[in-house]
PDB file of C-alpha atoms in Angstrom:
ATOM      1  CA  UNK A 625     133.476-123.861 -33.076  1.00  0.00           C
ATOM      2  CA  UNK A 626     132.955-123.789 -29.504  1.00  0.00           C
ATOM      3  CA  UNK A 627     136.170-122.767 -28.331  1.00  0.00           C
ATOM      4  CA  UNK A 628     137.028-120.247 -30.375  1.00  0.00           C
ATOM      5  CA  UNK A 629     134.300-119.440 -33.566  1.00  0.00           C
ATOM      6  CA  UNK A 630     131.448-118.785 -31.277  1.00  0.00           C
ATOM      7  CA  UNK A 631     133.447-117.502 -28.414  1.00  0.00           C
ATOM      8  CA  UNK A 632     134.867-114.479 -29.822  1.00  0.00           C
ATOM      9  CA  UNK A 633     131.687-112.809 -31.232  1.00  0.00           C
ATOM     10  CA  UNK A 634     130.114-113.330 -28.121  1.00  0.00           C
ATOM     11  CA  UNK A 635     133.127-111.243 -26.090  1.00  0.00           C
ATOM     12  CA  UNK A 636     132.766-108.503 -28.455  1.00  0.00           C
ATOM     13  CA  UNK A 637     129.193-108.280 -28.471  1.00  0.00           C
ATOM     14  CA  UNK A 638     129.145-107.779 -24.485  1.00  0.00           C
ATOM     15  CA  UNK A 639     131.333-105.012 -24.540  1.00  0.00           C
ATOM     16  CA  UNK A 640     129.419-103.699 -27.134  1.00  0.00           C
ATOM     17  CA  UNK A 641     126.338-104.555 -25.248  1.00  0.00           C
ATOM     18  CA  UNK A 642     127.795-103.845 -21.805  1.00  0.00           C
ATOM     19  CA  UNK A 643     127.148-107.287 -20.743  1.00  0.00           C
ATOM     20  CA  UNK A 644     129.974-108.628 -18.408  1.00  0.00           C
ATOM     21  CA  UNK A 645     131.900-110.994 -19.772  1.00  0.00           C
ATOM     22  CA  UNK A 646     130.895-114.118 -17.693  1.00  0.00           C
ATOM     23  CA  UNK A 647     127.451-113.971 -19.230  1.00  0.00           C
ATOM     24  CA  UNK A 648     128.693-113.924 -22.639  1.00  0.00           C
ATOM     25  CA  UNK A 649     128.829-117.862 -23.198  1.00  0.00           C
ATOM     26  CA  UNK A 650     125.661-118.407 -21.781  1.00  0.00           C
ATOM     27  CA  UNK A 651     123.803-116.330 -23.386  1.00  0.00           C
ATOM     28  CA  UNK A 652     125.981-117.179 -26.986  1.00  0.00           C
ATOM     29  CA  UNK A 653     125.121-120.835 -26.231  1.00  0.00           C
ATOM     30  CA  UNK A 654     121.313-120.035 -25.877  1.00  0.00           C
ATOM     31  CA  UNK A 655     120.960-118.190 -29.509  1.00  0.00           C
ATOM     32  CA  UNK A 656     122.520-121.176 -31.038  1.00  0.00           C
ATOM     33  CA  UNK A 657     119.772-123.406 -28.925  1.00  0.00           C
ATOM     34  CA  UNK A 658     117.056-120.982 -30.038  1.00  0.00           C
ATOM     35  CA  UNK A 659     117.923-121.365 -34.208  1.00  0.00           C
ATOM     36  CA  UNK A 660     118.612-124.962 -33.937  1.00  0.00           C
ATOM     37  CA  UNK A 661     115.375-125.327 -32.700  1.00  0.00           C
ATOM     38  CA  UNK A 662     114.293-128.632 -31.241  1.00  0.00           C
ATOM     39  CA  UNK A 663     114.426-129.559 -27.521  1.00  0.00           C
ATOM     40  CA  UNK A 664     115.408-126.904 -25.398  1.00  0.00           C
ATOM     41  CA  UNK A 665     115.005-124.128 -27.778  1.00  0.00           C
ATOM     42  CA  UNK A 666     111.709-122.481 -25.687  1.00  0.00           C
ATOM     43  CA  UNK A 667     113.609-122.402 -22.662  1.00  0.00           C
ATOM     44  CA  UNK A 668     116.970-121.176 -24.353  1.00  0.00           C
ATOM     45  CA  UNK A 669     114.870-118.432 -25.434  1.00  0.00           C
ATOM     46  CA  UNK A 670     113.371-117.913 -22.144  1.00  0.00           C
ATOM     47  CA  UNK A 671     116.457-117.763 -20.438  1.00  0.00           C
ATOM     48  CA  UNK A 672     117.986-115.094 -23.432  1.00  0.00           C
ATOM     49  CA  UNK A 673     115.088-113.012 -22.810  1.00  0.00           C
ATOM     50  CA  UNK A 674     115.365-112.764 -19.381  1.00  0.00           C
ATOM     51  CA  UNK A 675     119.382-112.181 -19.556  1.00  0.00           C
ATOM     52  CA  UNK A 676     118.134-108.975 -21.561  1.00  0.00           C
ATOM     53  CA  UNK A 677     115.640-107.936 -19.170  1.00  0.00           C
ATOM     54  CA  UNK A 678     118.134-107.819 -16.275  1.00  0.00           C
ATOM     55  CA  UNK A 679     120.674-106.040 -18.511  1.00  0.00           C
ATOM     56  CA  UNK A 680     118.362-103.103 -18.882  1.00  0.00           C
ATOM     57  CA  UNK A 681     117.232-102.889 -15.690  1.00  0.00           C
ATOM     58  CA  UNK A 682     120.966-102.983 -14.521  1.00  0.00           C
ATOM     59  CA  UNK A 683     122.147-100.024 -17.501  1.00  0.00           C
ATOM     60  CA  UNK A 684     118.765 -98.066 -16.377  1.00  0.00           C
ATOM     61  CA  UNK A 685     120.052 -98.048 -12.466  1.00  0.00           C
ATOM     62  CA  UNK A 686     123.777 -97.880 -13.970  1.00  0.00           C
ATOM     63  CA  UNK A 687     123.984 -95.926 -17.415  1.00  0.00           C
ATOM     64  CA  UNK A 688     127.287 -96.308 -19.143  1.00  0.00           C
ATOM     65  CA  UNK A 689     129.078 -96.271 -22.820  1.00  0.00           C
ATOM     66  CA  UNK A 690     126.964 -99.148 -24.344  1.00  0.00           C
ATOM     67  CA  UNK A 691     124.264-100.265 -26.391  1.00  0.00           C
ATOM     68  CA  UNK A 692     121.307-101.080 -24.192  1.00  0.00           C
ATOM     69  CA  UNK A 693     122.056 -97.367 -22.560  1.00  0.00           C
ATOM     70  CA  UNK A 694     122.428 -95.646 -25.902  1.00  0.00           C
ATOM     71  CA  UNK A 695     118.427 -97.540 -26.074  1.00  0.00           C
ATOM     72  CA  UNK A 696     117.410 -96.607 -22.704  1.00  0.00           C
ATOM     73  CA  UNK A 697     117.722 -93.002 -22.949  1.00  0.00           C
ATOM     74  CA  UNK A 698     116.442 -92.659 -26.985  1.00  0.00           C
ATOM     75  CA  UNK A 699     114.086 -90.351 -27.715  1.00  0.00           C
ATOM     76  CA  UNK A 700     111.778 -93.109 -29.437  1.00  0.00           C
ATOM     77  CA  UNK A 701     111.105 -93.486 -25.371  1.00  0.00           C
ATOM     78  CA  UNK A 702     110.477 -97.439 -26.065  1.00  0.00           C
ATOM     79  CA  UNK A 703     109.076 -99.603 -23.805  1.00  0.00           C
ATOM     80  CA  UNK A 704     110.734-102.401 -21.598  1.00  0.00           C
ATOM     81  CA  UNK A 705     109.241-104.943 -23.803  1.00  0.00           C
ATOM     82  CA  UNK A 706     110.277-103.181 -27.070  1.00  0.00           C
ATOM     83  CA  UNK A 707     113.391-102.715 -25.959  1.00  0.00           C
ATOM     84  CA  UNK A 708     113.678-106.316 -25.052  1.00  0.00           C
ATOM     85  CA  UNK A 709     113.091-107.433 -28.586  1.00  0.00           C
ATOM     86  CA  UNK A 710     115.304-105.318 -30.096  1.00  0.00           C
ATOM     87  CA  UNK A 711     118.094-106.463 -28.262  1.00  0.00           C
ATOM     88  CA  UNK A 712     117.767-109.796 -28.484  1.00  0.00           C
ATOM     89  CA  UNK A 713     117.335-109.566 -32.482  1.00  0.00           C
ATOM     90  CA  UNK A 714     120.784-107.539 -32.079  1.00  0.00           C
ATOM     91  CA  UNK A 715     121.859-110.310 -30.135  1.00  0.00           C
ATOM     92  CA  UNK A 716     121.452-113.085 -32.380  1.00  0.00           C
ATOM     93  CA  UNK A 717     121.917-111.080 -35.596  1.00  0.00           C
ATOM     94  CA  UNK A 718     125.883-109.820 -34.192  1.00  0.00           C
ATOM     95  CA  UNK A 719     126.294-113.327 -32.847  1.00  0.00           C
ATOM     96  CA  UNK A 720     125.670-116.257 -34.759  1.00  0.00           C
ATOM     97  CA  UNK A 721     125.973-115.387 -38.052  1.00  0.00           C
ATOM     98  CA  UNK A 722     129.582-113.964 -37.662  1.00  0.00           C
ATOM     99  CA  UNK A 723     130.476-116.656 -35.420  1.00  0.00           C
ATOM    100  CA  UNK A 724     129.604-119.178 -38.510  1.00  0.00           C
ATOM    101  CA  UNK A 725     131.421-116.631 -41.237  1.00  0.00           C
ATOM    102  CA  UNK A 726     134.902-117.320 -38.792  1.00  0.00           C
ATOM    103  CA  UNK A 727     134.142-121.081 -38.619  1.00  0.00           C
ATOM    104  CA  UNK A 728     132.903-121.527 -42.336  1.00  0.00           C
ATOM    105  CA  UNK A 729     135.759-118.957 -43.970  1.00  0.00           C
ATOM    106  CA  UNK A 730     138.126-121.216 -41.408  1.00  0.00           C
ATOM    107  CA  UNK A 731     136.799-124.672 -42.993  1.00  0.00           C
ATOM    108  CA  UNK A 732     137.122-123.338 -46.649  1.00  0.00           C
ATOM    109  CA  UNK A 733     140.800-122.230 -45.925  1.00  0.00           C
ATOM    110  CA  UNK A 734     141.661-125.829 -44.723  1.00  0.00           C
ATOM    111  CA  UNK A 735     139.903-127.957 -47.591  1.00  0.00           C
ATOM    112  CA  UNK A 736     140.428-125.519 -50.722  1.00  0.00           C
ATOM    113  CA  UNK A 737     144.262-125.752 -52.103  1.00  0.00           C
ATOM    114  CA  UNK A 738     143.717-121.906 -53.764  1.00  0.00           C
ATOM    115  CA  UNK A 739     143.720-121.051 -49.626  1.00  0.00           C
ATOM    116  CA  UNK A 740     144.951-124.024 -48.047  1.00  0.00           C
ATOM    117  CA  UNK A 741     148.431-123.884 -49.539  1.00  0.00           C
ATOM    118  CA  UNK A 742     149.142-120.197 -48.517  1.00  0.00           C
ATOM    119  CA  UNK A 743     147.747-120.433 -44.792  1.00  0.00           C
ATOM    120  CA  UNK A 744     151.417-119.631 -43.947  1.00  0.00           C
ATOM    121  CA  UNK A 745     152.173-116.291 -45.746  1.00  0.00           C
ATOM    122  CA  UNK A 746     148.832-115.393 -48.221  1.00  0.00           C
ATOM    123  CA  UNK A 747     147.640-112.926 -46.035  1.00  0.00           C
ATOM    124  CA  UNK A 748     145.098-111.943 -48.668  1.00  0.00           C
ATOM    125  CA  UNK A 749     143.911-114.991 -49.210  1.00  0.00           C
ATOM    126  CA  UNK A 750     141.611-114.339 -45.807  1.00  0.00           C
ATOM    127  CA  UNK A 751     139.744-111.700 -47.415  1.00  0.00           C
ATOM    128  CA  UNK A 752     139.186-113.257 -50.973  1.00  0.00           C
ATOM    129  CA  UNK A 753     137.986-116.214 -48.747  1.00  0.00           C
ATOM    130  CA  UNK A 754     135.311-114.858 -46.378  1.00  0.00           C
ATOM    131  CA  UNK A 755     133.453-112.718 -49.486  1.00  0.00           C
ATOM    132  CA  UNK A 756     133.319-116.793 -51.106  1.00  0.00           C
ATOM    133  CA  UNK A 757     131.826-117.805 -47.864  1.00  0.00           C
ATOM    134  CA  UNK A 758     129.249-115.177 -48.293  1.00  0.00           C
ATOM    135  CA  UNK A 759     128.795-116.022 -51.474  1.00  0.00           C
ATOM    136  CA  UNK A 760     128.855-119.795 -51.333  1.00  0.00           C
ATOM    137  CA  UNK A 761     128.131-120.531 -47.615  1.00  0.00           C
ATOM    138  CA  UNK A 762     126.448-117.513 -46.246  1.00  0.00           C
ATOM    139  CA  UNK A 763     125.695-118.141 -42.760  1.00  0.00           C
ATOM    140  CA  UNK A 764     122.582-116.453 -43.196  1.00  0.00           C
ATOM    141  CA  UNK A 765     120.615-118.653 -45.121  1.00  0.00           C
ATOM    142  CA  UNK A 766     116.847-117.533 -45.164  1.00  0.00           C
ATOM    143  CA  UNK A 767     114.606-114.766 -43.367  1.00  0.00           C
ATOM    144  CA  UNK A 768     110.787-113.862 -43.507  1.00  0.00           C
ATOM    145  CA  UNK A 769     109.133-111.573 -44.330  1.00  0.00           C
ATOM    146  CA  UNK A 770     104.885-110.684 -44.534  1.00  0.00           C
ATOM    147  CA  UNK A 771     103.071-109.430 -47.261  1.00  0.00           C
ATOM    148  CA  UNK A 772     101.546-106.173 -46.440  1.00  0.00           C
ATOM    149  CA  UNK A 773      98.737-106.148 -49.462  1.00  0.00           C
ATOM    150  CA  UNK A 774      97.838-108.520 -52.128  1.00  0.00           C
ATOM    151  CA  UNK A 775     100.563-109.335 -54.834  1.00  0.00           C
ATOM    152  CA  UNK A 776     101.942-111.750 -57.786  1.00  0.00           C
ATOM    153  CA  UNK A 777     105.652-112.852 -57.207  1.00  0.00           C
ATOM    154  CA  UNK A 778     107.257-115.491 -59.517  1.00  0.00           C
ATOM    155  CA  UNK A 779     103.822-116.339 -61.216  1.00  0.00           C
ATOM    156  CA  UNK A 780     102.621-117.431 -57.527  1.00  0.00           C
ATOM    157  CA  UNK A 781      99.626-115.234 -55.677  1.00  0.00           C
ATOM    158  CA  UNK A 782     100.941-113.677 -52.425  1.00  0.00           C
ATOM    159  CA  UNK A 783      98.286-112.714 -50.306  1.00  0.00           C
ATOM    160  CA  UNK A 784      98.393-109.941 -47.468  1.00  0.00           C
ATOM    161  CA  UNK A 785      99.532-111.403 -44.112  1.00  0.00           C
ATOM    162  CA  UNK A 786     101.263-114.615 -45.773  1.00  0.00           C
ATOM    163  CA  UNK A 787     104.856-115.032 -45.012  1.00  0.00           C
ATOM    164  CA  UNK A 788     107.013-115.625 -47.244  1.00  0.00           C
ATOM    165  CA  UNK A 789     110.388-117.346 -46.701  1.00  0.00           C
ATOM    166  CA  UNK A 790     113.182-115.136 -48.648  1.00  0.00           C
ATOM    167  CA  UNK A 791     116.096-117.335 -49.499  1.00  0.00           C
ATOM    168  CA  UNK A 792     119.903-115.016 -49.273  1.00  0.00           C
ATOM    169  CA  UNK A 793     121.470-118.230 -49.810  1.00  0.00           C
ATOM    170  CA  UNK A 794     118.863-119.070 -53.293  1.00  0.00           C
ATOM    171  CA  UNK A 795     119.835-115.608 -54.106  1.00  0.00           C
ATOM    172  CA  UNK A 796     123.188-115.606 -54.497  1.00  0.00           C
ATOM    173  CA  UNK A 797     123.221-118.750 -57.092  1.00  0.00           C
ATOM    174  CA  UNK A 798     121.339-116.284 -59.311  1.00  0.00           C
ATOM    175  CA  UNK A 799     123.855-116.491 -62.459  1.00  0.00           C
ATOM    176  CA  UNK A 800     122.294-112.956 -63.668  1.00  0.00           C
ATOM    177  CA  UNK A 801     124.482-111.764 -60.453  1.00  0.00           C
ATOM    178  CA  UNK A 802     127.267-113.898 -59.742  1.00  0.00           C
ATOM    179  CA  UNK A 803     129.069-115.178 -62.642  1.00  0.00           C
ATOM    180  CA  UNK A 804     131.175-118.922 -62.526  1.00  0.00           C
ATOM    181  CA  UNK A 805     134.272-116.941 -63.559  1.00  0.00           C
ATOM    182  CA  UNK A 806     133.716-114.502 -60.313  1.00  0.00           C
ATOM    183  CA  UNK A 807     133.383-116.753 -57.615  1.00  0.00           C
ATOM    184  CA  UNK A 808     135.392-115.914 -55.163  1.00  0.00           C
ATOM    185  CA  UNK A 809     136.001-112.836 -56.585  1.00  0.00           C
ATOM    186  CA  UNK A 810     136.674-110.070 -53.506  1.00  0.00           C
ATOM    187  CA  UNK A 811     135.719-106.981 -55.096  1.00  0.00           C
ATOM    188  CA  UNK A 812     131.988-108.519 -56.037  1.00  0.00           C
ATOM    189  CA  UNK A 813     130.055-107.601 -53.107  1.00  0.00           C
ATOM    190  CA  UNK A 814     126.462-107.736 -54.884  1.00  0.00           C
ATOM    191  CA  UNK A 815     125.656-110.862 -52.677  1.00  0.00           C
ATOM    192  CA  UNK A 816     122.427-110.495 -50.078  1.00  0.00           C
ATOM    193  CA  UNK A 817     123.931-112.198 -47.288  1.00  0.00           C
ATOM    194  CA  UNK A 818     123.404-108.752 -45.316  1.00  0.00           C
ATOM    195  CA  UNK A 819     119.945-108.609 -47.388  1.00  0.00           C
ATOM    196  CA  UNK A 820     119.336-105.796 -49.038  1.00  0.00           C
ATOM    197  CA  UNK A 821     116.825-102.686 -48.362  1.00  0.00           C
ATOM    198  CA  UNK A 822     115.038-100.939 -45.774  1.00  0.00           C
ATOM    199  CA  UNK A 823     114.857-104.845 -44.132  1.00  0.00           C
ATOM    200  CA  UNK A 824     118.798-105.301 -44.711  1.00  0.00           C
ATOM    201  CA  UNK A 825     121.029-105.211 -41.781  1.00  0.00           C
ATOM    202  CA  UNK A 826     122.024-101.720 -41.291  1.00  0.00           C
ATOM    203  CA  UNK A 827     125.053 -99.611 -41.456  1.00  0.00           C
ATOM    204  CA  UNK A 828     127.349-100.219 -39.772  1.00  0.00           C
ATOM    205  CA  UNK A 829     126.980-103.610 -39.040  1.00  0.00           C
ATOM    206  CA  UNK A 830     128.258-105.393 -41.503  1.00  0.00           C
ATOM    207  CA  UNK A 831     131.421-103.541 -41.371  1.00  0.00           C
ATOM    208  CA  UNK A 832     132.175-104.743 -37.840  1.00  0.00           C
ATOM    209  CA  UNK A 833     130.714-108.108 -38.329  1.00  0.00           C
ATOM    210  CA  UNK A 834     133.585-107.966 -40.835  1.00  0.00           C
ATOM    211  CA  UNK A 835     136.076-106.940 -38.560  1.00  0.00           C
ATOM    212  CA  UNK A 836     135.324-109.372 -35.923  1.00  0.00           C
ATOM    213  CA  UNK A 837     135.766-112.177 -38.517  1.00  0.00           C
ATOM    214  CA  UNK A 838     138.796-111.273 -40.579  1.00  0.00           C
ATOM    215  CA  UNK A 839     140.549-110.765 -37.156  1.00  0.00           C
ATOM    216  CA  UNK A 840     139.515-114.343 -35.949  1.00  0.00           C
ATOM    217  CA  UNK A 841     140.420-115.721 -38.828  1.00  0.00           C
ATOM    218  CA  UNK A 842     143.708-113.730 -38.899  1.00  0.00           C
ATOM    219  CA  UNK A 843     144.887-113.959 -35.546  1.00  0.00           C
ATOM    220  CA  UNK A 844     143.904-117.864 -35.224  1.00  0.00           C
ATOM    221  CA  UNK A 845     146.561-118.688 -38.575  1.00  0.00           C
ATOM    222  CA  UNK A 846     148.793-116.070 -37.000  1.00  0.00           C
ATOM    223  CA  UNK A 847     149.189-117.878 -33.782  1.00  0.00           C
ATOM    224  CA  UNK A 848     148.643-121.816 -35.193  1.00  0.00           C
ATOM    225  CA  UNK A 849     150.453-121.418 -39.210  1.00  0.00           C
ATOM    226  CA  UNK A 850     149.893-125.084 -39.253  1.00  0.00           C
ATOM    227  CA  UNK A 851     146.827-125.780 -38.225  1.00  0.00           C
ATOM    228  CA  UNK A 852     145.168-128.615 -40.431  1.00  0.00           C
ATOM    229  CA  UNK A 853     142.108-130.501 -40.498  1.00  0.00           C
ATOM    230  CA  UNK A 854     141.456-133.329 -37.617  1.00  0.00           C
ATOM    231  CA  UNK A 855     138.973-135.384 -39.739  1.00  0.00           C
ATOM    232  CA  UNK A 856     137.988-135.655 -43.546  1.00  0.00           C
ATOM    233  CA  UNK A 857     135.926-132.967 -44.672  1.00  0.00           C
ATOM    234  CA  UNK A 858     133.430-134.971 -45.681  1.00  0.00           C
ATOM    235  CA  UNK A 859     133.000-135.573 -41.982  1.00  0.00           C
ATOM    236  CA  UNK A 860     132.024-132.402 -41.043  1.00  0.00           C
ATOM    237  CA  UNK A 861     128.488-132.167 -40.144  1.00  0.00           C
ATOM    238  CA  UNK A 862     126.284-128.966 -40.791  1.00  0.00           C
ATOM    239  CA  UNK A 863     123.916-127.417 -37.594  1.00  0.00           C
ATOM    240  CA  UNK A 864     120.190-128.417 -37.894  1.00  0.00           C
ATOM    241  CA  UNK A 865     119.098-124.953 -38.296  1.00  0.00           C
ATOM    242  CA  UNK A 866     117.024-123.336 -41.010  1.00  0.00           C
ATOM    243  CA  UNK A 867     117.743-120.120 -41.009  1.00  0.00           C
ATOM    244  CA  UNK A 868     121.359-119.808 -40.377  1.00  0.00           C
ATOM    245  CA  UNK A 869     124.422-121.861 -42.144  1.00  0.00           C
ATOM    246  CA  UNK A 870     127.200-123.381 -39.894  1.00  0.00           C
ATOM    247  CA  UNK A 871     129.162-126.436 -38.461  1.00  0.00           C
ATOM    248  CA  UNK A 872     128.394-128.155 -35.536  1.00  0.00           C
ATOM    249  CA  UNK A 873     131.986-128.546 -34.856  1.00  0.00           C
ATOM    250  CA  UNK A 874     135.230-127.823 -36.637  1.00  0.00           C
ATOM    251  CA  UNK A 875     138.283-130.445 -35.254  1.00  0.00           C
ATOM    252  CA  UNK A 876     141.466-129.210 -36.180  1.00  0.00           C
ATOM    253  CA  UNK A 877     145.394-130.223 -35.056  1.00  0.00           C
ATOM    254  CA  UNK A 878     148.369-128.001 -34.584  1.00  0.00           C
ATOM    255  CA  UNK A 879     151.289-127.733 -33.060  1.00  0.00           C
ATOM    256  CA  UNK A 880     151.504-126.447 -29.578  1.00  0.00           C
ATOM    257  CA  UNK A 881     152.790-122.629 -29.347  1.00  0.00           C
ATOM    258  CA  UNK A 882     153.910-120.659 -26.522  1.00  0.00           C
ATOM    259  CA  UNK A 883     151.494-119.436 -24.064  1.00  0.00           C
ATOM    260  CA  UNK A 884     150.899-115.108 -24.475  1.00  0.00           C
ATOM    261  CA  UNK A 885     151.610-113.601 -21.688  1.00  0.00           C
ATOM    262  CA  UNK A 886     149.965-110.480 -20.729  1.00  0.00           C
ATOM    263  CA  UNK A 887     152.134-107.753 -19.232  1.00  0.00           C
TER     264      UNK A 887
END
């Protein structure tokens, strides 16, 4: 997980972001700190918010093809501290949940014979498994959300200002969606692991949260077509956090291939 899973969202997202690549890790390493919670996690956050300061300050002196730019100069006209927030819920939305659909589509692959025995020519077996990781393992697990007025939800009273804890993961088990005989199934996309709505994340998002995945996931059994669990899977251990759904590590053996070498 952290030397290749969380490592490869995090390059992507500071191009995106036009963060330089040196303060990718970091600042990766601190959104992981922030949703474990726990020691740590007020000063992980302190540290991510100030990383986003400095980046817009540095793309309002130095404008280019990115993000925080695109923000800078929108006609919303935003302030520092708006803008701040909004990229750091960017930020963690882009990073660890697709870091945790690479490492927990990777783990299913490796423990489930319908992917594990074709890791060295079912190409499509990638896709079929990253929709059942959304389905069965969605890295998003819950979100919240505050009652605006008065209401009755599930025979319970909601009253205006209460949050209210929406479960993606609870969700998905609903069998009035997702049918036994479907799981897994690659053309059902009616899961809310993006959520759903004007809260759900937007267009186009998901798509390249995607991308960034299926390529991990693609290029990793590409380069390493026998790659194979280290431990027993009953071994692996889950992250502490609430909200999110991933593995504190993910030990794996292979043989050794040739170094790349960049002309």
């Amino acid at each position: 997980m952290v030397q290749y899973a969380n490592r490869i969202p995090a390059l992507a997202l500071a191009g995106m972001f036009g963060l330089a690549e040196s303060e990718a890790w970091s600042i990766a390493e601190d959104v992981m700190a922030v949703l474990d919670g726990g020691e740590g996690a007020l000063e992980a956050y302190q540290r991510f918010a100030g990383a986003m300061g400095r980046l817009l300050a540095a793309k309002r002196a130095e404008p280019g093809a990115d993000v925080a730019s695109r923000m800078l100069n929108h006609p919303a006209e935003l302030t520092d501290e708006e803008l701040t927030q909004d990229l750091l819920i960017m930020m963690i939305a882009g990073q660890d949940p697709t870091a945790n659909w690479i490492g927990n589509t990777l783990r299913l692959m490796l423990i489930d014979d319908r992917f594990s025995l074709t890791l060295a020519g079912g190409r499509r077996s990638v896709g079929q498994a990253m929709n059942e990781v959304l389905w069965e393992e969605s890295p998003a697990q819950n979100t919240f959300r505050w009652a605006t007025r008065d209401t009755r939800l599930g025979g319970r009273q909601i009253r205006a200002g209460d949050a209210v804890v929406i479960c993606l993961a609870g969700a998905n088990s609903d069998p009035l969606v997702m049918q036994p005989q479907d799981a897994g199934s690659r053309g059902n996309h009616a899961h809310f692991s993006f959520g759903h709505g004007d809260h759900g994340c937007p267009f186009p998002a998901p798509e390249l949260g995607e991308i960034i995945a299926e390529t991990s996931v693609e290029v990793l059994l590409d380069r390493l077509p026998d790659v194979r669990l280290a431990v027993p899977a009953n071994e692996l251990v889950w992250r502490p956090a609430f909200r999110v759904r991933g593995l504190t590590e993910l030990p794996v053996k292979f043989s050794p291939a040739p170094a790349v070498t960049r002309v």
